[in-house]
Coordinates of N, CA, C and O in Angstrom, one line a residue:
M1 N 163.6 120.0 8.6 CA 162.8 121.0 9.2 C 162.8 121.3 10.9 O 162.8 122.3 11.2
K2 N 163.4 120.1 11.1 CA 163.9 120.4 12.7 C 165.2 121.4 12.9 O 165.7 122.0 13.6
N3 N 166.5 121.3 11.6 CA 167.6 121.6 11.2 C 167.0 123.3 11.5 O 167.8 124.3 12.1
I4 N 165.6 123.6 11.0 CA 166.1 124.8 10.9 C 165.2 125.6 11.9 O 165.3 126.3 12.3
T5 N 164.5 124.8 11.9 CA 163.8 124.8 14.0 C 164.8 125.6 14.8 O 164.7 126.2 15.6
L6 N 165.7 124.7 14.7 CA 166.6 125.2 16.0 C 167.4 125.9 15.2 O 168.2 126.7 16.7
F7 N 168.2 125.9 14.3 CA 168.5 127.7 14.1 C 167.9 128.8 14.5 O 168.5 129.8 14.8
I8 N 166.5 129.1 14.2 CA 165.3 129.6 14.4 C 165.6 129.8 16.0 O 166.5 131.4 16.4
L9 N 165.4 128.9 16.6 CA 166.4 129.0 17.9 C 167.3 129.6 18.5 O 167.3 130.7 19.3
A10 N 168.2 129.3 18.1 CA 170.0 129.9 18.2 C 169.2 131.3 18.3 O 169.9 131.9 18.7
I11 N 169.3 131.6 17.2 CA 169.5 132.8 16.7 C 168.3 133.6 17.8 O 168.4 134.6 18.2
F12 N 167.2 133.6 17.8 CA 166.4 133.7 18.8 C 167.0 134.0 20.5 O 166.8 135.1 20.8
T13 N 167.7 133.0 20.8 CA 168.5 133.4 22.2 C 169.7 134.3 22.0 O 170.1 135.0 22.9
L14 N 170.0 134.1 21.0 CA 171.0 135.3 20.8 C 170.9 136.9 20.5 O 171.4 137.5 21.5
L15 N 169.2 136.6 20.4 CA 168.9 138.5 20.6 C 168.7 138.5 21.3 O 168.2 139.8 21.9
V16 N 168.1 137.5 22.4 CA 168.1 138.3 23.5 C 168.4 139.4 24.3 O 168.2 139.9 25.3
C17 N 169.5 138.9 24.7 CA 170.7 140.1 25.1 C 171.2 140.8 24.2 O 172.4 140.9 24.8
T18 N 170.9 140.8 23.1 CA 172.4 141.7 22.0 C 171.2 142.9 21.0 O 171.2 143.7 20.8
S19 N 169.8 143.1 21.8 CA 169.1 144.1 21.5 C 169.2 145.5 22.3 O 169.4 144.7 23.5
S20 N 168.9 146.5 21.9 CA 168.5 147.7 22.8 C 167.9 148.3 23.7 O 167.6 148.6 24.3
K21 N 166.6 147.3 22.6 CA 165.7 147.1 23.3 C 165.4 146.7 24.8 O 166.5 146.1 25.1
P22 N 164.5 147.0 26.0 CA 164.5 146.6 26.9 C 164.2 144.5 27.0 O 163.1 144.5 26.1
I23 N 164.5 144.3 27.8 CA 164.0 143.0 27.7 C 162.7 141.8 28.1 O 162.9 142.7 29.6
K24 N 161.9 141.8 27.6 CA 160.2 141.2 27.9 C 161.2 140.1 29.0 O 161.7 138.9 28.3
T25 N 160.6 140.1 29.8 CA 160.6 138.8 31.1 C 158.3 138.2 31.5 O 158.2 139.0 31.1
K26 N 158.6 136.9 31.6 CA 157.6 136.6 32.3 C 157.3 137.5 34.0 O 158.7 137.7 34.3
P27 N 156.0 136.9 34.8 CA 156.4 137.9 35.8 C 156.7 136.8 36.5 O 157.0 136.6 37.7
N28 N 157.6 135.6 36.2 CA 158.4 134.5 37.4 C 159.4 134.6 36.7 O 160.7 133.8 37.3
E29 N 160.1 136.3 36.3 CA 161.5 135.6 35.7 C 162.4 137.1 36.1 O 161.4 138.2 36.5
A30 N 163.7 137.1 35.8 CA 164.5 138.9 36.2 C 165.6 138.2 34.8 O 166.1 137.6 34.3
I31 N 166.0 139.6 35.3 CA 167.7 139.4 34.1 C 168.8 139.0 35.1 O 169.3 139.7 36.0
V32 N 169.6 138.6 34.1 CA 171.1 138.2 35.1 C 172.1 138.5 34.3 O 172.0 137.9 33.0
F33 N 173.1 139.6 34.8 CA 174.5 139.3 34.0 C 175.2 139.4 34.7 O 175.4 139.3 36.1
G34 N 176.4 139.6 33.9 CA 177.7 139.9 34.8 C 178.6 139.8 33.7 O 178.6 139.5 32.4
R35 N 180.3 139.0 33.6 CA 180.9 138.5 33.1 C 181.7 137.2 33.4 O 181.7 137.4 34.9
F36 N 182.5 136.2 32.5 CA 182.7 135.5 32.7 C 184.1 135.4 32.3 O 184.0 135.0 31.0
I37 N 185.5 135.5 33.0 CA 187.1 135.3 32.2 C 187.3 133.5 33.1 O 187.2 133.3 33.9
L38 N 187.3 133.2 31.7 CA 188.8 131.9 32.3 C 190.3 132.5 32.8 O 190.6 133.0 31.6
D39 N 190.8 132.5 33.6 CA 191.6 133.5 34.3 C 192.8 132.1 34.4 O 193.3 131.5 35.0
N40 N 193.7 131.9 32.8 CA 194.7 131.3 33.2 C 195.9 131.6 32.2 O 195.5 133.3 30.9
N41 N 196.8 131.3 31.3 CA 197.7 131.7 30.7 C 197.8 131.2 29.5 O 198.5 131.5 28.9
S42 N 196.8 130.2 29.6 CA 196.9 130.7 27.5 C 195.6 131.4 26.8 O 194.8 132.0 27.5
D43 N 195.7 131.0 25.9 CA 194.5 132.0 25.0 C 193.5 131.6 24.6 O 192.9 130.3 24.6
I44 N 192.5 132.3 25.6 CA 191.2 131.1 25.2 C 190.4 133.0 24.4 O 189.8 133.8 24.4
D45 N 189.5 131.9 23.9 CA 188.7 132.8 23.0 C 187.0 132.6 23.9 O 186.7 131.8 24.0
H46 N 186.7 133.9 23.9 CA 186.1 133.7 25.4 C 183.9 133.8 24.9 O 183.8 133.3 25.6
E47 N 184.6 134.0 23.5 CA 183.3 133.6 22.8 C 182.9 131.8 22.4 O 181.5 131.6 21.9
K48 N 184.1 131.5 22.9 CA 183.5 129.7 22.3 C 182.4 129.1 24.3 O 183.4 127.7 24.2
I49 N 182.7 129.8 25.0 CA 182.6 129.4 26.4 C 180.9 129.3 26.4 O 180.7 130.1 26.0
E50 N 180.5 128.9 27.4 CA 179.1 128.6 27.4 C 178.8 128.2 28.7 O 179.8 127.2 29.2
L51 N 177.4 128.8 29.4 CA 177.9 128.3 30.7 C 176.3 128.3 31.1 O 175.1 128.1 30.4
Q52 N 176.3 126.9 31.5 CA 174.6 126.3 32.1 C 174.7 126.3 33.5 O 175.2 126.2 34.0
F53 N 173.2 126.5 33.5 CA 172.5 127.1 34.8 C 171.8 125.9 35.4 O 171.0 125.5 34.6
L54 N 171.2 125.2 36.3 CA 170.2 124.2 36.8 C 168.9 125.4 37.7 O 170.2 125.7 38.7
R55 N 168.5 125.5 37.4 CA 166.9 125.9 38.0 C 166.8 125.4 39.0 O 166.3 124.1 38.6
S56 N 165.6 125.7 40.6 CA 165.5 125.2 41.2 C 163.7 125.1 40.8 O 163.6 126.4 41.1
P57 N 162.6 124.5 41.0 CA 162.8 123.3 41.9 C 163.2 122.7 40.0 O 163.8 120.8 40.2
R58 N 163.2 122.9 38.9 CA 163.9 122.5 37.6 C 164.1 122.8 36.7 O 163.7 124.5 36.7
G59 N 164.1 122.9 35.9 CA 165.1 123.9 34.9 C 166.3 124.0 33.9 O 167.5 123.8 35.0
T60 N 166.8 124.4 33.4 CA 168.2 124.6 32.8 C 168.2 125.9 31.9 O 167.0 126.1 31.2
A61 N 169.3 126.8 32.2 CA 169.5 128.2 31.0 C 170.4 128.2 31.3 O 171.7 128.1 31.6
K62 N 171.4 127.8 29.7 CA 172.1 128.3 29.2 C 172.8 129.3 28.2 O 171.8 130.2 27.9
V63 N 173.6 130.2 28.6 CA 173.6 131.1 27.8 C 176.1 130.7 27.6 O 176.2 130.4 28.4
K64 N 175.7 131.8 26.0 CA 177.1 131.8 25.8 C 177.6 133.3 25.9 O 177.1 133.8 26.3
V65 N 179.0 132.9 26.4 CA 180.0 134.5 26.9 C 179.9 135.6 25.5 O 180.6 134.8 24.7
G66 N 180.3 136.6 25.6 CA 181.0 137.2 24.8 C 182.2 137.2 24.8 O 182.8 136.8 25.5
K67 N 182.5 138.2 23.4 CA 184.5 137.9 23.3 C 185.1 138.4 24.7 O 186.2 138.2 25.0
D68 N 184.3 139.3 25.5 CA 184.7 140.3 26.4 C 184.5 139.5 27.8 O 184.8 139.9 29.2
G69 N 183.6 138.6 28.0 CA 183.6 137.3 28.7 C 181.9 138.2 29.3 O 181.4 137.6 29.9
F70 N 181.9 138.9 28.8 CA 180.0 139.3 29.0 C 179.2 138.8 28.8 O 178.9 137.6 27.7
F71 N 177.7 138.1 30.2 CA 177.1 137.4 29.4 C 175.2 137.8 30.4 O 175.3 138.9 30.7
C72 N 174.7 137.9 29.5 CA 173.2 138.2 29.9 C 172.3 137.1 29.3 O 172.3 137.1 28.7
L73 N 171.0 137.1 30.5 CA 170.1 135.9 30.5 C 168.8 136.3 31.3 O 168.9 136.8 32.8
K74 N 167.6 135.9 30.8 CA 167.0 135.5 31.4 C 166.4 134.5 32.3 O 166.6 133.6 31.7
M75 N 166.6 134.7 33.5 CA 166.1 133.6 34.2 C 164.8 133.8 35.2 O 164.8 133.9 36.1
Q76 N 164.3 132.5 35.7 CA 163.2 132.0 36.6 C 163.7 132.2 37.8 O 164.8 131.9 38.4
I77 N 162.9 133.0 38.7 CA 163.2 133.1 40.6 C 163.8 132.4 40.9 O 163.3 131.0 40.4
G78 N 164.0 132.2 42.4 CA 164.9 131.2 43.1 C 166.0 130.6 42.9 O 166.5 131.8 42.8
N79 N 166.2 129.2 43.1 CA 167.5 128.8 44.3 C 168.3 128.9 42.1 O 167.4 127.2 41.4
T80 N 169.6 128.8 42.1 CA 170.5 128.2 41.0 C 171.6 127.5 41.0 O 172.3 128.8 42.3
L81 N 171.8 126.8 40.8 CA 173.5 126.6 40.5 C 173.9 126.5 39.1 O 173.8 126.2 38.3
T82 N 175.3 126.7 39.0 CA 176.4 126.7 38.1 C 176.4 125.0 37.9 O 176.9 124.9 38.5
D83 N 175.6 124.5 36.4 CA 176.1 123.2 36.3 C 177.3 122.6 36.0 O 178.2 122.3 36.6
F84 N 177.9 123.7 34.5 CA 179.1 123.3 34.2 C 179.5 124.5 33.1 O 178.6 125.2 32.9
I85 N 180.7 124.3 33.2 CA 181.4 125.8 32.0 C 181.4 124.4 31.6 O 182.6 124.1 31.0
Q86 N 181.5 125.0 29.4 CA 181.7 124.3 28.3 C 182.2 125.6 27.7 O 182.1 126.1 27.4
Y87 N 183.8 124.9 26.7 CA 184.0 125.4 25.7 C 184.8 124.5 25.0 O 185.0 123.3 25.2
K88 N 184.6 125.4 23.7 CA 184.5 124.6 22.2 C 185.4 124.9 21.4 O 185.4 126.2 21.2
D89 N 186.5 123.9 21.2 CA 187.5 124.4 20.3 C 188.3 123.7 20.2 O 188.9 122.9 20.8
G90 N 188.2 122.7 18.9 CA 189.0 121.2 19.1 C 188.5 120.5 19.5 O 189.2 119.4 19.9
G91 N 187.0 121.0 19.7 CA 186.7 119.5 20.7 C 185.4 120.5 22.0 O 185.9 121.6 21.7
T92 N 184.8 119.9 22.8 CA 183.8 120.2 23.5 C 184.6 119.8 24.8 O 184.5 118.4 24.7
F93 N 184.9 120.9 25.6 CA 185.6 120.5 27.2 C 184.6 120.6 28.4 O 184.0 122.2 27.7
R94 N 184.6 120.4 28.8 CA 183.4 120.8 30.3 C 184.0 121.0 31.4 O 184.5 119.8 31.6
K95 N 184.0 121.3 32.6 CA 184.3 121.2 33.8 C 182.8 121.4 34.5 O 181.9 122.3 34.1
I96 N 182.2 120.5 35.2 CA 181.5 120.2 36.1 C 181.8 120.4 37.2 O 182.3 120.7 38.3
L97 N 180.4 121.8 37.8 CA 180.9 121.9 39.1 C 180.3 121.2 39.9 O 179.4 120.7 39.7
T98 N 180.9 121.3 41.0 CA 179.8 120.6 42.5 C 178.8 121.3 42.6 O 178.7 123.0 42.1
N99 N 177.1 121.2 43.5 CA 176.3 121.4 43.6 C 176.4 122.7 44.2 O 175.8 124.2 44.0
S100 N 177.4 123.1 45.6 CA 177.4 124.1 46.0 C 178.2 125.2 45.3 O 179.1 126.5 46.0
C101 N 179.2 124.9 44.7 CA 179.6 125.4 44.1 C 180.0 127.0 43.4 O 181.0 127.7 44.2
L102 N 179.0 127.4 43.3 CA 179.0 128.6 42.4 C 177.6 129.0 42.2 O 176.2 128.4 41.5
T103 N 176.4 129.6 43.1 CA 175.1 129.2 43.2 C 174.6 130.9 43.1 O 175.5 131.8 43.9
L104 N 173.3 130.8 42.9 CA 172.7 132.3 43.1 C 170.6 131.9 43.5 O 170.3 130.6 43.2
S105 N 170.5 133.0 44.6 CA 169.2 132.7 44.8 C 169.1 134.2 44.8 O 169.4 135.0 45.3
F106 N 167.5 134.0 43.8 CA 167.2 135.8 44.0 C 165.6 135.5 43.7 O 165.3 134.2 43.6
N107 N 164.9 136.7 44.4 CA 163.5 136.3 44.5 C 162.6 137.2 44.0 O 161.0 137.4 44.6
E108 N 163.1 138.6 43.3 CA 162.4 139.3 42.6 C 162.3 139.4 41.9 O 163.6 139.1 40.3
T109 N 161.5 139.7 40.5 CA 160.8 139.6 39.2 C 160.8 141.4 38.8 O 160.9 142.2 39.9
D110 N 161.0 141.5 37.8 CA 160.9 142.3 37.0 C 162.8 143.6 37.5 O 162.4 144.1 37.5
K111 N 163.2 142.6 38.2 CA 164.5 143.3 38.3 C 165.7 142.9 37.4 O 165.8 141.6 36.5
V112 N 166.8 143.5 37.7 CA 168.1 142.6 36.9 C 169.2 142.5 38.1 O 169.6 143.3 38.9
Y113 N 169.6 141.5 37.5 CA 170.9 141.4 38.7 C 172.0 140.9 38.8 O 172.5 140.5 37.1
Y114 N 173.6 141.9 39.2 CA 174.7 141.4 38.5 C 175.1 140.9 39.3 O 175.3 141.0 40.8
V115 N 175.7 139.7 38.7 CA 175.7 138.4 39.6 C 177.2 138.8 39.5 O 178.0 138.2 40.3
G116 N 177.9 139.6 39.2 CA 179.6 140.3 39.5 C 180.6 139.9 38.0 O 180.2 138.9 37.4
D117 N 181.6 140.2 37.9 CA 182.6 139.5 37.0 C 183.4 138.2 37.8 O 184.3 138.2 38.8
I118 N 183.4 137.2 36.8 CA 183.5 135.7 37.6 C 185.0 135.2 36.8 O 185.0 135.7 35.5
F119 N 185.8 135.6 37.9 CA 187.5 134.8 37.4 C 187.8 133.5 37.7 O 187.9 133.1 39.0
M120 N 187.6 132.5 36.9 CA 187.9 131.1 37.3 C 189.1 130.9 36.7 O 189.2 130.8 35.5
K121 N 190.1 129.9 37.7 CA 191.2 129.2 37.4 C 191.0 127.6 36.6 O 190.4 127.2 37.5
W122 N 190.8 127.3 35.5 CA 190.5 125.9 34.3 C 190.8 126.3 33.6 O 191.0 127.4 32.2
T123 N 191.7 125.5 33.4 CA 192.8 125.1 31.8 C 191.9 124.0 31.2 O 192.6 122.7 31.2
P124 N 190.9 124.2 30.1 CA 190.9 122.4 29.5 C 191.8 122.0 29.4 O 192.1 122.2 28.8
T125 N 191.7 120.2 29.7 CA 192.6 119.8 29.3 C 191.7 117.9 28.7 O 190.6 118.3 28.3
D126 N 192.9 117.2 28.2 CA 191.9 116.0 27.6 C 191.5 115.3 28.5 O 189.7 114.7 27.7
R127 N 191.4 115.5 29.8 CA 190.4 115.0 30.7 C 189.1 115.5 31.0 O 188.3 115.0 30.9
D128 N 188.7 116.8 30.0 CA 187.6 117.6 30.3 C 187.2 117.3 29.2 O 186.2 117.9 29.0
K129 N 187.9 116.8 27.9 CA 186.9 117.0 26.8 C 185.6 115.8 26.3 O 186.1 114.5 27.1
I130 N 184.5 116.0 25.7 CA 183.7 115.1 25.9 C 183.9 113.6 24.6 O 184.4 115.0 23.3
K131 N 183.4 113.3 24.1 CA 183.3 112.3 23.3 C 182.0 112.7 23.0 O 181.0 112.0 23.9
K132 N 181.4 113.0 21.8 CA 180.3 113.1 21.4 C 180.3 112.0 20.3 O 180.8 111.4 19.6
G133 N 179.2 111.4 20.1 CA 179.1 111.0 18.9 C 177.5 109.6 19.5 O 176.6 109.7 19.7
F134 N 177.7 108.6 19.2 CA 176.6 107.3 19.2 C 175.2 107.7 19.4 O 174.9 108.9 20.1
S135 N 175.0 107.3 17.8 CA 173.5 107.7 18.0 C 172.6 106.7 17.7 O 172.7 105.9 16.8
L136 N 171.3 106.7 18.4 CA 170.7 105.5 17.8 C 169.0 105.4 17.6 O 168.6 106.5 18.2
G137 N 168.9 104.9 16.1 CA 167.3 105.5 16.1 C 166.6 103.8 15.9 O 167.4 103.1 15.0
V138 N 165.6 104.0 16.4 CA 164.5 102.5 15.6 C 163.5 102.8 15.1 O 162.8 103.4 15.7
G139 N 163.1 102.3 13.9 CA 162.2 103.0 12.9 C 160.6 101.8 13.4 O 160.9 100.3 13.4
M140 N 159.7 102.3 13.7 CA 159.4 101.2 14.3 C 157.2 102.1 13.5 O 156.8 103.0 13.5
G141 N 157.6 101.6 11.6 CA 156.2 102.4 11.0 C 156.4 103.7 11.4 O 157.7 104.6 10.7
N142 N 155.5 105.0 11.1 CA 155.4 106.0 12.0 C 155.8 106.2 13.0 O 156.1 108.1 13.4
N143 N 156.4 105.8 14.5 CA 156.5 106.3 14.9 C 158.3 105.3 14.9 O 159.0 104.8 14.2
S144 N 159.3 106.5 15.8 CA 161.1 106.2 15.6 C 161.1 106.9 17.0 O 161.0 107.8 17.8
M145 N 161.8 105.9 17.6 CA 162.6 106.2 18.9 C 164.0 106.8 18.6 O 164.3 106.2 17.8
G146 N 164.8 107.5 19.2 CA 166.1 107.9 19.2 C 166.5 108.6 20.2 O 166.0 108.8 21.1
G147 N 168.1 108.7 20.3 CA 168.9 109.6 21.1 C 170.1 109.4 20.8 O 171.0 108.9 20.4
S148 N 170.9 110.2 21.5 CA 172.1 110.4 21.5 C 173.0 110.4 23.2 O 172.1 110.5 23.7
F149 N 174.0 110.4 23.3 CA 175.2 110.9 25.0 C 176.2 111.4 24.3 O 177.0 111.1 23.4
A150 N 176.9 111.8 25.3 CA 178.0 112.4 25.6 C 178.9 112.0 27.0 O 178.2 112.2 27.9
I151 N 179.7 111.2 27.2 CA 181.0 111.1 27.8 C 182.2 111.9 27.3 O 182.7 111.9 26.8
P152 N 182.6 111.9 28.7 CA 183.9 112.5 28.4 C 185.2 111.4 28.4 O 184.7 110.0 28.4
I153 N 185.7 111.2 27.3 CA 187.3 110.1 27.1 C 187.4 109.8 28.3 O 187.5 108.7 28.3
G154 N 187.9 110.5 29.3 CA 189.0 110.0 30.2 C 187.9 108.5 30.5 O 186.7 108.8 31.6
E155 N 188.7 107.4 31.6 CA 187.9 106.2 31.8 C 188.0 106.8 33.5 O 188.0 107.5 34.1
N156 N 186.4 106.6 34.0 CA 186.4 106.6 35.2 C 186.2 107.9 35.6 O 186.8 108.5 36.9
Y157 N 185.4 108.7 34.5 CA 185.7 110.0 34.8 C 184.3 110.5 36.1 O 183.3 110.4 36.1
T158 N 185.4 111.8 36.8 CA 184.2 112.3 38.0 C 184.3 113.6 37.7 O 185.4 114.0 37.7
P159 N 183.7 114.2 38.1 CA 184.0 115.5 38.5 C 185.1 115.8 40.0 O 184.6 115.5 41.0
G160 N 185.5 117.1 39.7 CA 186.3 117.0 41.0 C 185.5 117.7 41.9 O 184.4 117.9 42.0
E161 N 185.7 117.0 43.4 CA 184.9 117.6 44.5 C 185.1 119.0 44.8 O 184.3 119.3 45.8
D162 N 186.7 119.2 44.6 CA 186.7 120.5 44.8 C 186.1 121.7 43.9 O 186.5 121.7 42.9
C163 N 185.4 123.1 44.0 CA 185.5 123.6 43.4 C 186.9 124.7 42.6 O 188.0 124.5 43.4
P164 N 187.2 124.8 41.5 CA 188.4 125.6 41.1 C 188.6 126.8 41.6 O 187.6 127.3 42.2
E165 N 189.5 127.3 41.1 CA 189.7 129.0 42.2 C 189.0 129.9 41.6 O 189.1 130.0 40.2
I166 N 188.2 130.2 42.0 CA 187.0 131.3 41.8 C 187.1 132.8 42.7 O 187.5 132.4 43.9
T167 N 187.2 133.9 41.6 CA 187.4 135.1 42.1 C 186.4 135.7 42.0 O 186.0 135.6 40.4
I168 N 185.3 136.7 42.5 CA 183.9 137.5 41.7 C 184.4 138.7 42.5 O 184.5 139.0 43.5
R169 N 184.1 140.0 41.2 CA 184.9 141.2 41.8 C 183.9 142.1 41.5 O 183.0 141.4 40.6
E170 N 183.5 143.4 42.2 CA 182.6 144.8 41.2 C 183.0 145.8 40.1 O 184.3 145.7 40.8
M171 N 182.8 145.4 39.1 CA 183.3 146.5 37.9 C 182.0 146.9 37.5 O 181.4 146.8 36.6
Q172 N 182.3 148.3 37.3 CA 181.6 149.2 37.1 C 181.3 149.2 35.9 O 179.8 149.3 34.8
E173 N 182.5 148.5 34.6 CA 182.3 148.8 33.3 C 181.5 147.8 33.4 O 181.0 148.0 31.7
T174 N 181.1 146.7 33.7 CA 180.6 145.5 33.5 C 179.3 146.1 33.9 O 178.1 146.1 32.7
I175 N 178.8 146.8 35.0 CA 177.2 147.4 34.7 C 177.5 148.6 33.8 O 176.1 148.8 33.3
D176 N 178.0 149.5 33.7 CA 177.9 150.2 32.1 C 177.8 149.9 30.9 O 177.0 150.0 30.4
Q177 N 178.8 148.3 30.3 CA 178.1 148.1 29.3 C 176.5 147.5 29.2 O 176.3 147.7 28.4
F178 N 176.3 146.9 29.9 CA 174.5 146.7 30.7 C 173.6 147.5 29.9 O 172.8 147.6 28.8
H179 N 174.0 149.1 30.7 CA 173.2 150.3 30.3 C 173.8 150.7 28.8 O 172.6 151.1 28.3
Q180 N 174.6 150.6 28.5 CA 174.8 151.0 27.0 C 174.3 149.9 26.1 O 174.0 150.6 25.0
I181 N 174.2 148.9 26.4 CA 173.6 148.0 25.2 C 172.2 148.0 25.5 O 171.3 148.0 24.5
Y182 N 171.4 148.1 26.5 CA 170.1 148.1 27.1 C 169.8 149.9 26.9 O 169.2 149.9 28.5
P183 N 170.2 150.8 26.8 CA 170.0 152.6 26.8 C 168.1 152.3 27.7 O 168.1 154.0 28.5
D184 N 167.5 151.7 27.2 CA 166.2 152.0 27.4 C 165.7 150.7 28.4 O 164.3 151.1 29.0
D185 N 166.5 149.9 29.4 CA 165.8 149.6 30.5 C 165.9 150.3 31.4 O 167.1 150.8 31.9
N186 N 164.5 150.6 32.2 CA 165.1 151.7 33.4 C 164.8 150.1 34.7 O 164.5 151.2 35.7
R187 N 164.9 149.5 34.4 CA 164.8 148.8 36.0 C 165.4 148.5 36.9 O 167.0 148.6 36.3
E188 N 165.3 148.1 38.0 CA 166.7 149.2 39.1 C 167.6 147.4 38.8 O 167.4 146.3 38.6
V189 N 168.9 147.9 39.0 CA 170.0 147.2 39.1 C 170.2 146.9 40.1 O 170.9 147.6 41.4
I190 N 170.3 145.4 41.3 CA 170.5 145.1 41.9 C 171.8 144.1 41.7 O 172.1 143.0 41.4
I191 N 172.7 144.5 42.8 CA 174.4 143.8 42.7 C 173.9 143.2 44.0 O 174.1 143.1 44.8
Q192 N 174.0 141.9 43.2 CA 174.0 140.6 44.3 C 174.9 139.2 44.0 O 175.1 138.7 42.7
F193 N 176.1 139.1 43.9 CA 177.5 137.7 43.7 C 177.1 136.7 43.9 O 176.3 136.5 44.8
M194 N 177.3 136.1 42.8 CA 176.8 134.6 43.2 C 177.7 134.2 44.5 O 179.0 134.4 44.4
D195 N 177.4 132.8 45.0 CA 178.0 132.5 46.3 C 179.1 132.0 45.9 O 178.8 130.5 44.9
L196 N 180.2 131.7 46.8 CA 181.1 130.6 46.6 C 180.9 129.9 47.7 O 181.3 130.2 49.0
N197 N 181.3 128.5 47.5 CA 180.9 127.6 49.3 C 182.3 126.6 48.3 O 182.3 125.9 47.5

């Protein structure tokens, strides 16, 4: 049953930004879209990239990137930072970003925010590989406790203190792509690039 619930949740999340209908938002949400490209000399399948954002005061938002790097998601208004970039290909690789590396702050609901075309120089290496495994389950009659964790393989792993090289550009093609995917969404598109520090 748990697997079916997770599958249904995954399908729903995928449909949120792949439908031609306007995206329904809650009173404290707005739509955020852009393009994320790993800018390196290797062959990267962008559909294997996931971005995780941390929202203030609490909460997370994840989004899978499309084949061409396009992404779109609902996000609560307020301050948001990019927590990590994850790439799954022959393992899970994660680039953890510092708190001020790539941030966004917005406060208008019922708007659509274009955060730019984000080009980041990062090539996943063994240092960034996540080792998943260990699962603990303790049965106590009808009650049970369980958990799992993921740790980087490298010893004494700490995220780099410097941001990777990131460039953000305005590309009309990305804005046009949003309008092509959502032709009936008439909300104002606000161009507000993510902040780089």
